[in-house]
Coordinates of C-alpha atoms in Angstrom, one line a residue:
M592 CA 18.3 22.8 -10.4
N593 CA 21.2 21.1 -7.9
N594 CA 21.5 17.5 -6.8
N595 CA 19.6 18.5 -3.6
V596 CA 16.7 19.8 -5.0
R597 CA 16.2 16.3 -7.4
T598 CA 17.0 14.4 -4.7
V599 CA 14.5 16.1 -2.2
I600 CA 11.7 15.9 -4.7
A601 CA 12.5 12.3 -5.9
A602 CA 12.0 11.6 -1.8
V603 CA 8.5 12.9 -1.9
L604 CA 7.1 12.1 -5.1
S605 CA 8.8 8.4 -4.1
M606 CA 5.9 8.8 -0.4
I607 CA 3.5 9.8 -2.9
I608 CA 3.5 6.7 -5.0
L609 CA 3.5 5.0 -1.2
I610 CA 0.4 6.6 0.0
L611 CA -1.1 6.1 -3.3
W612 CA 0.7 2.1 -3.5
Q613 CA -1.1 1.9 0.2
H614 CA -4.2 3.2 -0.7
Y615 CA -4.8 1.5 -3.2
F616 CA -3.1 -1.8 -3.5
S617 CA -3.1 -3.0 0.4
K618 CA -6.4 -4.2 0.5
S619 CA -7.9 -7.2 2.7
T620 CA -7.3 -10.7 2.2
P621 CA -9.4 -12.4 0.4
T622 CA -12.1 -15.2 1.9
N623 CA -12.5 -18.6 0.8
N624 CA -15.7 -19.6 -0.8
S625 CA -18.2 -23.0 -2.8
E626 CA -17.6 -26.0 -3.7
S627 CA -17.1 -28.1 -6.9
Q628 CA -15.2 -30.9 -8.1
I629 CA -11.9 -31.7 -6.5
N630 CA -9.5 -31.7 -10.3
K631 CA -7.7 -34.9 -10.5
E632 CA -5.3 -34.6 -13.4
K633 CA -2.7 -36.5 -14.6
A634 CA -0.3 -36.7 -11.2
I635 CA 2.3 -39.2 -13.2
D636 CA 2.0 -40.7 -16.3
E637 CA 0.9 -44.5 -14.5
F638 CA -1.5 -42.8 -12.2
K639 CA -4.1 -40.4 -12.2
F640 CA -6.5 -38.7 -10.4
D641 CA -10.5 -39.6 -11.9
N642 CA -11.9 -36.7 -13.2
T643 CA -15.1 -38.0 -14.0
E644 CA -17.3 -37.1 -11.1
N645 CA -19.8 -34.2 -11.7
L646 CA -20.4 -31.1 -9.0
E647 CA -24.7 -30.9 -9.3
N648 CA -24.9 -34.7 -8.7
K649 CA -22.0 -34.7 -6.0
I650 CA -23.7 -32.6 -3.7
L651 CA -27.6 -33.6 -4.8
D652 CA -26.5 -37.8 -4.7
K653 CA -24.5 -36.7 -1.8
P654 CA -23.6 -40.1 0.7
Q655 CA -24.8 -39.9 4.1
G656 CA -22.3 -40.7 6.6
G657 CA -21.4 -40.0 10.1
K658 CA -18.6 -37.8 11.7
V659 CA -15.6 -38.3 13.7
E660 CA -15.6 -35.8 16.3
F661 CA -11.9 -34.0 17.0
S662 CA -11.1 -31.2 20.0
N663 CA -8.4 -30.1 21.7
N664 CA -7.1 -26.6 23.8
M665 CA -6.4 -25.1 19.8
I666 CA -9.3 -26.7 17.4
S667 CA -12.1 -28.3 17.6
G668 CA -13.7 -29.7 14.5
S669 CA -14.7 -33.3 13.0
I670 CA -13.4 -36.1 10.2
N671 CA -16.3 -36.5 7.4
L672 CA -17.3 -40.3 7.3
V673 CA -18.2 -39.4 3.3
G674 CA -14.9 -39.2 2.1
A675 CA -12.9 -39.8 5.1
R676 CA -11.8 -35.8 4.3
I677 CA -10.9 -33.6 7.5
D678 CA -13.1 -30.6 6.4
D679 CA -14.4 -28.9 9.7
L680 CA -12.0 -27.2 11.6
I681 CA -12.7 -24.0 14.0
L682 CA -10.4 -22.6 15.7
L683 CA -11.1 -21.8 19.1
E684 CA -8.4 -19.4 20.6
Y685 CA -9.4 -16.5 18.0
K686 CA -11.7 -14.8 17.0
Q687 CA -12.6 -13.3 13.5
T688 CA -12.9 -9.5 14.3
E689 CA -11.8 -8.0 17.9
K690 CA -14.9 -7.3 19.5
E691 CA -15.6 -9.3 22.0
N692 CA -18.7 -11.4 20.7
S693 CA -17.3 -12.5 17.6
K694 CA -17.0 -15.7 16.2
N695 CA -14.4 -18.4 16.2
V696 CA -12.3 -18.4 12.4
V697 CA -13.6 -21.6 10.9
L698 CA -10.1 -22.5 8.5
L699 CA -11.9 -26.1 6.8
S700 CA -15.2 -26.1 5.7
P701 CA -17.6 -29.4 4.0
A702 CA -18.1 -30.1 0.5
G703 CA -21.4 -27.8 -0.5
T704 CA -20.8 -24.9 2.1
K705 CA -19.8 -21.5 0.3
E706 CA -15.9 -21.2 2.3
V707 CA -15.1 -25.0 1.2
Y708 CA -11.9 -25.5 2.3
Y709 CA -11.0 -29.9 3.3
T710 CA -8.2 -32.1 3.3
E711 CA -8.7 -35.5 2.1
F712 CA -6.1 -38.7 1.5
G713 CA -6.7 -42.0 -1.0
W714 CA -5.3 -44.2 -3.1
L715 CA -4.5 -43.5 -6.8
S716 CA -4.1 -46.9 -9.6
S717 CA -2.6 -48.1 -12.3
D718 CA -4.4 -51.4 -12.7
R719 CA -8.5 -50.1 -13.0
N720 CA -9.5 -53.3 -12.2
I721 CA -8.9 -52.3 -8.5
E722 CA -12.0 -50.4 -7.0
L723 CA -10.6 -47.9 -5.0
P724 CA -12.1 -45.7 -2.4
N725 CA -14.2 -41.8 -3.4
N726 CA -15.1 -38.8 -2.5
K727 CA -18.3 -40.7 -2.3
S728 CA -17.1 -44.0 0.0
I729 CA -18.8 -43.9 3.3
W730 CA -16.0 -45.6 5.9
N731 CA -16.3 -46.9 9.3
A732 CA -14.4 -45.9 12.2
D733 CA -13.7 -48.1 14.9
K734 CA -14.7 -44.7 16.7
K735 CA -16.8 -41.2 17.0
N736 CA -15.2 -39.0 19.2
L737 CA -11.1 -38.1 18.5
N738 CA -8.7 -36.9 21.8
P739 CA -5.9 -35.9 22.0
N740 CA -2.7 -38.1 22.0
E741 CA -5.0 -40.9 20.6
K742 CA -5.8 -42.9 17.5
V743 CA -9.0 -43.2 14.8
T744 CA -8.8 -45.9 12.6
L745 CA -11.2 -45.9 9.3
S746 CA -11.8 -48.9 7.4
W747 CA -13.6 -49.5 3.6
K748 CA -13.0 -53.1 2.0
N749 CA -14.6 -52.6 -1.8
N750 CA -15.8 -55.8 -3.4
S751 CA -12.7 -57.9 -3.5
D752 CA -12.3 -57.7 -0.4
V753 CA -9.0 -55.4 -0.5
Q754 CA -9.1 -53.6 2.8
F755 CA -7.4 -49.9 2.9
F756 CA -7.2 -47.7 6.2
I757 CA -6.8 -44.3 7.6
S758 CA -5.3 -43.9 10.8
I759 CA -5.9 -40.5 12.1
T760 CA -4.1 -39.4 15.6
L761 CA -4.0 -35.3 16.7
D762 CA -1.4 -33.6 19.3
E763 CA -2.1 -30.8 21.9
N764 CA -2.4 -28.1 19.0
Y765 CA -2.2 -28.1 15.2
M766 CA -0.8 -31.4 14.2
F767 CA -2.3 -34.2 12.6
T768 CA -0.2 -37.8 12.4
I769 CA -1.9 -39.6 9.3
E770 CA -1.1 -43.5 8.5
Q771 CA -1.9 -45.4 5.3
K772 CA -2.3 -48.6 4.6
V773 CA -3.7 -51.5 2.2
I774 CA -4.4 -55.3 3.1
G775 CA -5.2 -57.9 -0.2
V776 CA -3.4 -56.8 -3.3
N777 CA -0.4 -56.1 -4.8
N778 CA 1.2 -52.7 -3.7
D779 CA 3.0 -52.2 -6.8
F780 CA -0.4 -50.7 -8.3
L781 CA -0.7 -48.3 -5.5
K782 CA 0.8 -45.3 -5.0
P783 CA -1.0 -42.7 -1.6
Y784 CA -2.0 -39.3 -2.2
A785 CA -3.3 -36.5 -0.2
A786 CA -4.5 -33.0 -1.6
I787 CA -6.1 -30.3 0.1
S788 CA -9.0 -27.6 -2.2
R789 CA -10.8 -24.9 -1.9
G790 CA -12.8 -22.3 -2.9
I791 CA -12.2 -18.5 -3.5
Y792 CA -15.2 -16.7 -2.6
G793 CA -14.7 -13.0 -5.6
N794 CA -11.0 -12.8 -7.5
G795 CA -9.4 -14.3 -5.3
K796 CA -6.3 -11.2 -5.7
S797 CA -3.9 -12.1 -3.4
E798 CA -2.7 -8.7 -1.0
M799 CA 1.4 -7.0 -2.7
L800 CA 2.9 -7.3 0.9
I801 CA 2.3 -10.7 1.9
H802 CA 2.0 -14.1 -0.3
E803 CA -0.9 -15.9 -0.2
G804 CA -1.9 -18.8 -2.5
G805 CA -0.1 -22.0 -2.5
I806 CA 3.4 -23.1 -0.6
G807 CA 5.8 -25.4 -0.3
V808 CA 9.4 -26.6 0.1
F809 CA 10.5 -29.0 -2.3
D810 CA 14.6 -30.0 -2.4
N811 CA 15.1 -27.4 0.7
K812 CA 14.2 -24.3 -1.9
L813 CA 11.1 -22.8 -0.6
K814 CA 8.2 -21.8 -3.8
E815 CA 5.8 -20.0 -3.2
V816 CA 2.9 -19.6 -6.2
T817 CA 0.1 -16.7 -6.3
F818 CA -3.8 -17.5 -6.2
E819 CA -2.8 -15.3 -9.3
D820 CA -0.5 -17.4 -11.0
L821 CA -2.3 -21.1 -10.2
D822 CA -5.8 -19.1 -12.5
Q823 CA -3.2 -19.1 -15.3
K824 CA -1.6 -22.7 -15.7
K825 CA -1.0 -25.8 -13.2
L826 CA 2.9 -25.9 -12.2
N827 CA 4.0 -29.3 -10.6
F828 CA 7.6 -29.8 -8.3
S829 CA 9.2 -32.6 -7.0
D830 CA 11.0 -33.4 -3.4
S831 CA 13.6 -35.9 -3.4
D832 CA 13.0 -36.3 0.3
N833 CA 10.6 -34.4 3.0
G834 CA 9.5 -32.0 1.2
W835 CA 5.7 -30.1 1.9
F836 CA 3.0 -28.4 0.5
G837 CA -0.2 -26.5 1.0
F838 CA -1.7 -23.0 1.4
S839 CA -0.8 -19.9 3.6
D840 CA -3.0 -17.1 4.3
K841 CA -2.0 -14.4 6.2
Y842 CA -2.5 -15.9 9.3
W843 CA -3.4 -19.4 9.1
L844 CA -1.5 -22.3 7.6
T845 CA -2.9 -25.5 5.9
A846 CA 0.1 -28.4 4.7
I847 CA 0.9 -31.5 4.2
I848 CA 3.9 -33.4 5.3
P849 CA 5.4 -36.8 3.7
E850 CA 7.3 -38.8 6.4
N851 CA 10.7 -40.4 5.1
S852 CA 9.0 -40.1 1.5
S853 CA 9.9 -38.2 -2.0
I854 CA 6.4 -36.3 -3.7
S855 CA 4.9 -35.7 -7.3
A856 CA 3.6 -32.4 -6.7
K857 CA 0.7 -29.6 -8.3
F858 CA -0.5 -27.0 -8.3
L859 CA -3.5 -25.5 -10.1
G860 CA -7.1 -23.1 -10.2
Y861 CA -10.1 -23.6 -11.7
K862 CA -13.2 -21.5 -11.9
T863 CA -16.1 -22.5 -11.2
N864 CA -20.3 -20.9 -11.0
E865 CA -19.2 -20.1 -7.3
G866 CA -16.2 -18.5 -8.0
N867 CA -12.4 -20.1 -8.3
R868 CA -11.1 -22.9 -7.0
Y869 CA -7.7 -23.7 -5.7
Q870 CA -5.8 -27.2 -4.8
A871 CA -2.6 -28.2 -4.0
D872 CA -1.7 -32.3 -4.5
A873 CA 0.8 -34.9 -4.4
I874 CA 1.4 -38.5 -5.1
I875 CA 3.1 -40.1 -2.1
N876 CA 6.7 -42.4 -2.8
S877 CA 7.4 -44.0 0.5
N878 CA 10.8 -45.1 1.4
N879 CA 9.0 -46.8 4.6
P880 CA 10.1 -51.1 4.7
D881 CA 7.0 -52.1 4.4
G882 CA 5.4 -51.1 1.4
N883 CA 1.9 -50.9 2.6
F884 CA 2.0 -48.5 4.8
N885 CA 2.6 -44.4 4.7
R886 CA 2.7 -41.9 7.1
L887 CA 2.6 -38.7 6.2
H888 CA 1.6 -35.3 8.9
F889 CA -0.7 -32.4 8.3
F890 CA -1.4 -29.1 9.9
A891 CA -4.0 -27.2 10.1
G892 CA -3.9 -23.9 12.3
A893 CA -2.2 -20.6 13.1
K894 CA 1.2 -19.9 11.6
K895 CA 2.6 -19.1 15.5
L896 CA 6.7 -18.8 15.1
K897 CA 7.7 -20.6 17.8
L898 CA 4.9 -23.5 17.4
L899 CA 6.5 -23.5 13.9
D900 CA 9.8 -24.1 15.0
D901 CA 8.9 -26.7 17.2
Y902 CA 7.6 -28.6 14.2
E903 CA 10.1 -27.8 12.2
K904 CA 13.2 -29.6 14.8
K905 CA 10.5 -32.9 15.8
Y906 CA 9.9 -33.7 12.6
N907 CA 12.8 -32.4 10.6
I908 CA 10.5 -30.2 8.3
K909 CA 12.5 -28.4 6.3
L910 CA 12.2 -24.1 6.7
F911 CA 8.4 -24.2 7.9
D912 CA 9.2 -21.6 10.4
R913 CA 8.9 -19.6 5.9
A914 CA 5.6 -19.9 6.2
V915 CA 5.5 -16.9 8.3
D916 CA 6.3 -14.1 5.3
F917 CA 9.1 -12.4 6.8
G918 CA 9.8 -11.8 3.4
V919 CA 13.4 -10.9 2.0
L920 CA 14.6 -9.3 4.6
Y921 CA 14.3 -12.3 6.6
F922 CA 17.7 -12.3 8.4
I923 CA 16.2 -9.5 10.1
T924 CA 13.1 -9.8 10.5
K925 CA 12.8 -12.8 12.1
P926 CA 15.7 -11.7 15.3
I927 CA 12.9 -8.5 15.8
F928 CA 10.1 -10.4 16.1
I929 CA 12.1 -12.6 18.6
A930 CA 13.0 -9.8 20.6
L931 CA 9.4 -8.7 20.6
N932 CA 7.8 -11.3 21.5
F933 CA 10.7 -11.7 24.4
F934 CA 9.7 -7.9 26.1
H935 CA 6.1 -8.7 25.4
S936 CA 7.1 -11.5 28.1
L937 CA 8.2 -9.7 30.8
V938 CA 5.2 -6.8 30.2
G939 CA 2.7 -8.1 28.7
N940 CA 1.8 -5.4 26.3
F941 CA 2.9 -5.4 23.0
G942 CA 2.8 -1.6 22.6
V943 CA 4.5 -1.7 25.3
A944 CA 7.3 -4.3 23.4
I945 CA 7.3 -1.8 20.7
I946 CA 8.3 0.7 23.2
L947 CA 11.5 -1.3 25.2
L948 CA 12.2 -2.4 21.7
T949 CA 12.7 0.7 20.5
I950 CA 14.3 1.8 23.6
F951 CA 16.3 -1.5 23.1
I952 CA 18.1 -0.2 19.1
K953 CA 18.7 3.3 19.8
I954 CA 20.8 2.2 22.8
L955 CA 22.6 -0.4 20.2
L956 CA 22.6 2.7 17.7
F957 CA 23.9 5.0 20.5
P958 CA 27.3 5.3 19.0
L959 CA 26.3 6.3 15.9
A960 CA 23.8 8.2 17.1
Y961 CA 26.3 10.1 18.5
K962 CA 28.7 10.6 16.2
G963 CA 26.4 11.6 13.4
F964 CA 24.2 14.1 16.8
K965 CA 27.9 15.8 16.9
G966 CA 28.4 16.7 13.1
M967 CA 24.4 17.8 13.0
N968 CA 24.8 19.7 15.7
K969 CA 29.2 21.3 14.0
L970 CA 27.0 21.4 10.5
K971 CA 25.0 23.8 12.5
E972 CA 27.6 26.3 14.5
L973 CA 28.8 26.2 11.1
Q974 CA 25.3 28.0 9.5
P975 CA 26.0 31.3 9.8
E976 CA 28.8 30.9 8.1
M977 CA 27.6 28.9 5.3
T978 CA 25.5 32.2 4.9
K979 CA 27.6 34.7 4.4
L980 CA 29.3 32.4 1.7
K981 CA 26.6 31.6 -0.3
E982 CA 26.0 35.9 -0.3
Q983 CA 30.0 36.7 -0.9
C984 CA 29.1 33.7 -4.1
G985 CA 26.3 35.8 -5.3
G986 CA 24.2 33.3 -8.5
D987 CA 27.5 31.2 -9.2
S988 CA 26.3 27.8 -7.8
V989 CA 29.5 25.7 -8.5
K990 CA 31.8 28.9 -7.0
F991 CA 28.9 28.0 -3.8
Q992 CA 29.9 24.4 -3.7
K993 CA 33.5 24.5 -3.6
S994 CA 33.6 27.0 -0.8
I995 CA 31.2 24.5 0.9
I996 CA 33.3 21.6 0.5
E997 CA 36.6 23.7 1.3
L998 CA 34.9 24.8 5.1
Y999 CA 33.8 21.8 5.4
K1000 CA 37.8 20.0 4.8
K1001 CA 38.8 22.6 7.1
E1002 CA 36.3 22.3 9.9
K1003 CA 36.5 18.4 9.8
V1004 CA 33.0 17.9 8.6
N1005 CA 31.6 15.2 7.6
P1006 CA 27.9 15.8 5.9
M1007 CA 26.7 12.6 5.4
S1008 CA 27.4 11.5 9.1
G1009 CA 24.1 12.2 10.2
C1010 CA 22.4 10.4 7.8
L1011 CA 23.9 6.9 9.0
P1012 CA 21.9 6.0 12.2
I1013 CA 19.0 6.7 9.7
L1014 CA 20.3 4.3 7.1
L1015 CA 21.1 1.9 9.5
Q1016 CA 17.1 2.5 11.1
M1017 CA 15.7 2.0 7.3
P1018 CA 15.8 -1.6 7.6
I1019 CA 14.4 -2.1 11.3
F1020 CA 11.5 -0.2 10.2
F1021 CA 10.4 -2.2 7.3
A1022 CA 11.4 -5.3 9.2
L1023 CA 9.1 -4.2 12.2
Y1024 CA 6.2 -3.3 9.2
K1025 CA 6.8 -6.7 8.2
V1026 CA 6.2 -8.3 11.5
L1027 CA 3.0 -6.0 12.4
Y1028 CA 1.8 -6.8 9.1
V1029 CA 2.3 -10.5 9.1
T1030 CA 2.7 -12.1 12.5
L1031 CA -0.2 -13.8 14.5
E1032 CA 0.9 -12.6 17.9
M1033 CA 0.3 -8.7 16.8
R1034 CA -3.2 -10.2 15.2
H1035 CA -5.8 -7.5 17.8
A1036 CA -3.3 -6.7 19.9
K1037 CA -3.8 -4.0 22.4
F1038 CA -2.1 -1.4 23.7
Y1039 CA -4.1 1.3 25.5
L1040 CA -6.8 3.9 25.3
W1041 CA -8.2 3.7 21.7
I1042 CA -5.5 1.5 20.6
K1043 CA -7.8 -1.9 19.9
D1044 CA -5.2 -3.4 17.7
L1045 CA -1.2 -2.4 17.1
S1046 CA -2.3 -4.1 13.4
A1047 CA -4.2 -2.4 12.6
T1048 CA -4.7 1.6 11.1
D1049 CA -5.2 4.0 14.1
P1050 CA -9.3 4.2 14.0
T1051 CA -9.8 7.8 15.2
N1052 CA -9.8 10.1 13.1
I1053 CA -9.7 14.3 12.8
F1054 CA -11.2 15.3 10.0
T1055 CA -14.6 13.6 12.0
L1056 CA -13.9 15.3 15.3
F1057 CA -12.7 12.1 16.2
S1058 CA -16.1 10.8 15.8
L1059 CA -17.5 13.3 16.7
I1060 CA -19.3 14.6 13.8
P1061 CA -21.6 11.5 11.7
W1062 CA -18.9 11.7 8.8
D1063 CA -17.1 9.0 6.5
P1064 CA -14.3 10.7 4.8
P1065 CA -12.6 9.4 2.1
S1066 CA -9.6 6.9 3.2
F1067 CA -6.6 8.9 2.6
L1068 CA -8.6 11.6 4.5
H1069 CA -8.3 8.9 7.5
V1070 CA -5.3 10.9 10.0
G1071 CA -5.6 9.3 13.5
I1072 CA -4.0 10.9 16.7
L1073 CA -1.0 8.9 17.2
P1074 CA 0.3 9.8 13.2
I1075 CA -0.7 13.6 14.5
I1076 CA 1.5 12.3 17.2
M1077 CA 4.4 11.6 15.4
A1078 CA 4.4 14.4 13.0
L1079 CA 4.9 16.5 15.7
T1080 CA 7.5 14.8 16.5
L1081 CA 9.3 14.3 13.3
Y1082 CA 9.0 18.6 13.3
F1083 CA 10.7 19.1 16.8
Q1084 CA 13.4 16.9 15.8
Q1085 CA 13.2 19.1 12.4
M1086 CA 13.7 22.2 14.3
L1087 CA 17.3 20.8 16.1
N1088 CA 19.3 20.0 12.9
P1089 CA 20.7 22.2 10.6
Q1090 CA 18.2 24.3 7.6
P1091 CA 19.8 23.9 4.5
T1092 CA 21.5 26.3 3.1
D1093 CA 18.5 25.6 -0.4
P1094 CA 15.9 28.3 -0.4
T1095 CA 14.0 26.1 -2.0
Q1096 CA 15.1 22.2 -0.4
A1097 CA 14.7 24.3 2.7
K1098 CA 10.7 25.2 1.9
V1099 CA 10.6 21.3 0.3
M1100 CA 11.6 20.2 4.4
K1101 CA 9.4 22.0 6.0
F1102 CA 6.6 20.4 4.5
L1103 CA 8.2 17.0 5.3
P1104 CA 5.8 16.5 8.6
L1105 CA 2.7 16.8 6.8
I1106 CA 3.8 14.5 3.9
F1107 CA 4.8 11.9 7.0
L1108 CA 1.5 12.7 8.6
F1109 CA -0.5 11.1 5.9
M1110 CA 1.6 8.5 4.5
F1111 CA 2.0 7.0 8.0
A1112 CA -1.6 7.6 9.1
S1113 CA -2.5 4.1 6.6
F1114 CA 0.2 2.5 8.3
P1115 CA -0.3 -0.2 11.4
S1116 CA -0.6 1.8 14.6
G1117 CA 2.6 -0.1 16.6
L1118 CA 5.1 1.2 13.4
V1119 CA 3.6 4.5 14.0
L1120 CA 4.1 4.1 17.9
Y1121 CA 7.6 2.8 16.9
W1122 CA 8.4 6.3 15.1
S1123 CA 7.2 8.4 17.3
C1124 CA 8.9 6.6 20.3
S1125 CA 12.1 6.2 17.6
N1126 CA 11.3 10.0 17.6
I1127 CA 11.1 11.6 20.7
L1128 CA 14.3 9.2 21.8
S1129 CA 16.3 11.0 18.4
I1130 CA 14.8 14.7 20.3
T1131 CA 16.5 13.6 23.9
Q1132 CA 19.6 12.4 22.0
Q1133 CA 20.4 15.5 20.6
V1134 CA 19.7 17.9 23.4
L1135 CA 21.7 15.7 25.9
I1136 CA 24.7 15.2 23.3
K1137 CA 24.3 19.3 22.1
R1138 CA 25.4 19.4 26.2
I1139 CA 28.0 16.7 26.2
T1140 CA 29.6 18.7 23.6
K1141 CA 29.7 21.7 24.8

């Protein structure tokens, strides 16, 4: 078995592994679940969270308090005056599914609900004689409705007449500004804290292709912690200035961003009867000259890249755009997304934008493609002579390989020249896959006809005769129209290329369109559209270059 055959077999096996991987491991995102107590463990030596509360008592003996309603064009929800929690938030721009009658996405939910998810702000003390507000404390508010760019102030007084204040402002998008202040006590005994607590329904497994779980930037370095990591251990981080932390889902983000402060943060997870529970919290060491005053920001919303970039500049939030999981090819993926978004701004349809992006990339790579296609056409012209050499060498493969190398040198042909455009396209291909898979803008993005979501697989299926047969085949037999078009374009492109001289290799190559058909059937429709258009443009280029070089 020569090296060419081994290479082809390895490629085929790799594709099969990719298909199985896509089928068995690339599943849907986990959802949030249930309420249990907020696990307040020791964060630094002299300050400690209260961990004595019982969940059952908390639910049955829940204090009655009001709410402060808030809304803008992006979100609506409320601040719970019991515990001073932001625990109710709905995303007004986004539906749970692509159906028109679908409900809006619920990001935050209060204690006692199925998908608990909230944030709270408070104080810790090294002096246990100081009575502090807790998650049962009922706060007063100076207004019942919070409009954009207005402020609501929550207040609570302990038995020693120490006053605690939490002021909250909401902008036009997803950012809250939180100010904490204490009057009537020596601030040396107090430290403000902020925490995000959430539940996960089921086993809390993360996806392999995207990070979901704890996220933060500490000392200018991005840290990502999976839910599985938190099931095993507690993780501590610290930041000297302007770090941030929170939880990242595929499209949504909650993040606490202290202002002009150093933090001691931790992520932890634990199990309850209702499901897994996770928390991110931090002790905040404010550098504000007024020791009784602390300011931070709380982001709760959709991961719009431009908005994250704007917040990064406005509040000096380091690496905030990295909340969008562009992966290791970040330096390629983000520019591709920016280009795709630009084309979308021109045509108003992401499917058409993908086609324009494909054309742009083809034009950019045309000089290399021209050189590669010239080499392939030259190889095709040498095909008869290569066949003749094979007959002359008989079964002596070593002699045949030497003869072929001499022929290449004589005719000044580089057999690898046709591979360069493909090699350059692969990083672009994987980067576009990431863009389609992780960016919010591609979520439920429509094309035309049957393609209603470019981030999802083609909904049609040849094995049901495109819904004419009432049958639900296994997922690996789900092959839509767009993947079939892609496989046909690959087949015609293959016909234009020189055929391998090795019979075994030639037979394996004939099966590649079929292998790619089943592999691409599980990919997002937008990616299949890109590859189909790329193949069509390659075929056009090959025909034109062949005519030019005659």
